[in-house]
Coordinates of C-alpha atoms in Angstrom, one line a residue:
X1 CA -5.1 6.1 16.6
X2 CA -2.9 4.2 14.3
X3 CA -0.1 5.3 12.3
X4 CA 0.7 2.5 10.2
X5 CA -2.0 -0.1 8.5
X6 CA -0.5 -3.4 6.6
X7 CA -1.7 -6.8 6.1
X8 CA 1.0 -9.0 7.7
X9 CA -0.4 -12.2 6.3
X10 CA -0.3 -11.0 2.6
X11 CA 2.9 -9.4 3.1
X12 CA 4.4 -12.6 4.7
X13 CA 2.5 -14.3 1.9
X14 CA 4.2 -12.0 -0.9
X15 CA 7.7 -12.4 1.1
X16 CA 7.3 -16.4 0.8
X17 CA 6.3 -16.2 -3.0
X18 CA 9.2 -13.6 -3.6
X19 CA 11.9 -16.4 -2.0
X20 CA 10.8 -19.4 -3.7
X21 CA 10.8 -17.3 -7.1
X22 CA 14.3 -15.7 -6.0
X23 CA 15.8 -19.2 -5.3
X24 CA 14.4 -20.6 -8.3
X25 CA 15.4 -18.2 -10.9
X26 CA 18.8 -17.7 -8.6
X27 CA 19.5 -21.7 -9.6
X28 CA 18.5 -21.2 -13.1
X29 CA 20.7 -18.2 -14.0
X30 CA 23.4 -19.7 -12.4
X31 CA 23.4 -23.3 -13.9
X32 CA 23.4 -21.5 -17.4
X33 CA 26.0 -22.0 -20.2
X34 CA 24.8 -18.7 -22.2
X35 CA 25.8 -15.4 -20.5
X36 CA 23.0 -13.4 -22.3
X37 CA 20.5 -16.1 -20.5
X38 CA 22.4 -16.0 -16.6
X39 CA 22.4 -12.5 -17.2
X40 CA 18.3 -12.5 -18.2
X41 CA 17.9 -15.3 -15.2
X42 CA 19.7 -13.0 -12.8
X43 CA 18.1 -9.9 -12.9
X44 CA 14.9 -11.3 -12.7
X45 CA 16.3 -13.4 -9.5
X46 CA 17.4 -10.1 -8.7
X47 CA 14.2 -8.5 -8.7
X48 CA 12.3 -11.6 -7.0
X49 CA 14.7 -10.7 -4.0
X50 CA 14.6 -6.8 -3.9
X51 CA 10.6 -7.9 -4.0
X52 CA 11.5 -10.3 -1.0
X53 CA 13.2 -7.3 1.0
X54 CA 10.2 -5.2 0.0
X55 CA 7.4 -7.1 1.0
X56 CA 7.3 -6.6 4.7
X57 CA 7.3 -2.6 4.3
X58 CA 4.3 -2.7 1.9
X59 CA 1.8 -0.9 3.5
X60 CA 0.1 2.8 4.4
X61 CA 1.7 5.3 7.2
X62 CA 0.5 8.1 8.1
X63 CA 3.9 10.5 9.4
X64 CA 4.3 14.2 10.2
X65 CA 4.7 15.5 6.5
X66 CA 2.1 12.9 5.0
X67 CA 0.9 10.3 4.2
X68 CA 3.3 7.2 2.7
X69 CA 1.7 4.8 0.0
X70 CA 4.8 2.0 0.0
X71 CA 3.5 -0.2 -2.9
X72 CA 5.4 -2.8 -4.7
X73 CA 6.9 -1.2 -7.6
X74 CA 7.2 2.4 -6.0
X75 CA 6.1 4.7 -3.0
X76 CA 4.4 7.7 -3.2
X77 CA 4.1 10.6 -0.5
X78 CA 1.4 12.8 -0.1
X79 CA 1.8 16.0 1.9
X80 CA -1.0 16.9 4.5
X81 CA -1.5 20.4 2.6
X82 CA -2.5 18.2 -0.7
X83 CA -4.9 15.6 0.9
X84 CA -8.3 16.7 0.3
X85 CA -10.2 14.0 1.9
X86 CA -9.7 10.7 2.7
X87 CA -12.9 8.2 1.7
X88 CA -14.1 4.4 1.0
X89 CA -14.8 4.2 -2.8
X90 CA -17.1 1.2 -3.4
X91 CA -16.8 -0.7 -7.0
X92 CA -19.0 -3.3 -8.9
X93 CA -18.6 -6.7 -7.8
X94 CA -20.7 -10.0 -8.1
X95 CA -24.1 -9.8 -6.1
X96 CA -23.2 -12.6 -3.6
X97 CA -20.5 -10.0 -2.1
X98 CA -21.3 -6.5 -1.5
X99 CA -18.2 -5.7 -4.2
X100 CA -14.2 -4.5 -3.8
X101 CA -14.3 -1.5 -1.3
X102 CA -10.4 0.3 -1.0
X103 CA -9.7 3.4 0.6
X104 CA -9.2 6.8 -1.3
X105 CA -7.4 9.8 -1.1
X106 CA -8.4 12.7 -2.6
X107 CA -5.5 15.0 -3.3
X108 CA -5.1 18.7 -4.8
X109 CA -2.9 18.1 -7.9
X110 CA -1.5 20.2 -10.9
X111 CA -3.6 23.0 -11.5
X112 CA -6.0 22.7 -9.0
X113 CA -7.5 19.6 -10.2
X114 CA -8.1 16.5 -7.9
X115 CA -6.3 13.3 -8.4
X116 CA -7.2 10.2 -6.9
X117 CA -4.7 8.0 -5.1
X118 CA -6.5 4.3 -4.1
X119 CA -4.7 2.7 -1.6
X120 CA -5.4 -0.7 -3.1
X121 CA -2.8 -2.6 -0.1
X122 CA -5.9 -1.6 2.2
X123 CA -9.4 -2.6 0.1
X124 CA -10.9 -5.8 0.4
X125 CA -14.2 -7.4 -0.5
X126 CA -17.4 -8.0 1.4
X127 CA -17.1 -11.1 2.0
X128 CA -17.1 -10.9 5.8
X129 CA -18.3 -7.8 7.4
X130 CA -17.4 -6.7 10.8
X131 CA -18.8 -3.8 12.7
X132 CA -16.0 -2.0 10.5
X133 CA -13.9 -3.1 7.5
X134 CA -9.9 -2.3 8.2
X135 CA -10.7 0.1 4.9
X136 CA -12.9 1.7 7.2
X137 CA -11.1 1.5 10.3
X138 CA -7.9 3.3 7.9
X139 CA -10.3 6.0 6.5
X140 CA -11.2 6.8 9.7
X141 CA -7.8 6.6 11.4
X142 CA -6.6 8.8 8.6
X143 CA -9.2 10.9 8.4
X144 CA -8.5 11.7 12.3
X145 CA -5.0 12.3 10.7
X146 CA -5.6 15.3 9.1
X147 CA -7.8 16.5 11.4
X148 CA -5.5 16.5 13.9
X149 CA -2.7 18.3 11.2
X150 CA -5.1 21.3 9.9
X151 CA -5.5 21.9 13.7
X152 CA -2.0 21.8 14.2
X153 CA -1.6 24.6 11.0
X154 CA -4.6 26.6 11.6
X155 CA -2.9 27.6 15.6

């Protein structure tokens, strides 16, 4: 059973981009005469990089407390005792594909109320389908997950 699901060739992907950007803007912030525009220039450089450094953690893991989302822009943990379910939501797409599938996970939050975390690193479209999607291959890898942790809590 896996712990960890990630696309390595869009990560990579996103870690090439990131460097070309990084060096780029790097180059321009520090060929420019106005401070205000090097300053502007470098902390978008500097972003482009922290995204470089980023990109190769961007993924879905499943650990003893949780379940970590590591997005782009932020990374979200969701405790075992919140998670609900974990599922394959299916959107609209053109009729040549079956349409954009991402896994889902159904969490307990505020007040009772469910929230719904997609885990859009993992969905894909149907484009080309396999005995099982790696959505599907995640759902039920995490699905096993929790299983496995409200076994763990109920002894």
């Amino acid at each position: 059973m896996r712990t960890a699901w990630r696309s390595w060739f869009w990560n990579i992907v996103l870690m090439v981009v990131m460097t070309v950007m990084a060096a780029v803007l790097t180059g321009v912030a520090l060929s420019q005469k106005n401070a205000v525009s090097a300053v502007g220039f470098g902390i978008a450089a500097l972003l482009c990089w922290t995204g470089f450094f980023r990109a190769p953690t961007l993924g879905v893991y499943a650990k003893p407390r949780g379940v970590v989302v590591r997005e782009f822009t932020r990374t979200t943990t969701i405790a075992w005792d919140e998670i609900l379910g974990v599922e394959l939501a299916q959107g609209g797409g053109p009729p040549v594909v079956t349409g954009p599938t991402a896994p889902v996970i159904r969490r307990r939050g505020k007040g009772g109320r469910a929230i719904t975390v997609e885990l859009n690193a993992l969905g894909g479209y149907g484009l080309f389908r396999h005995d099982a999607s790696p959505g599907q291959r995640a759902v039920a890898d995490l699905n096993e997950h929790l299983k496995h942790w409200r076994i763990s809590q109920s002894r």
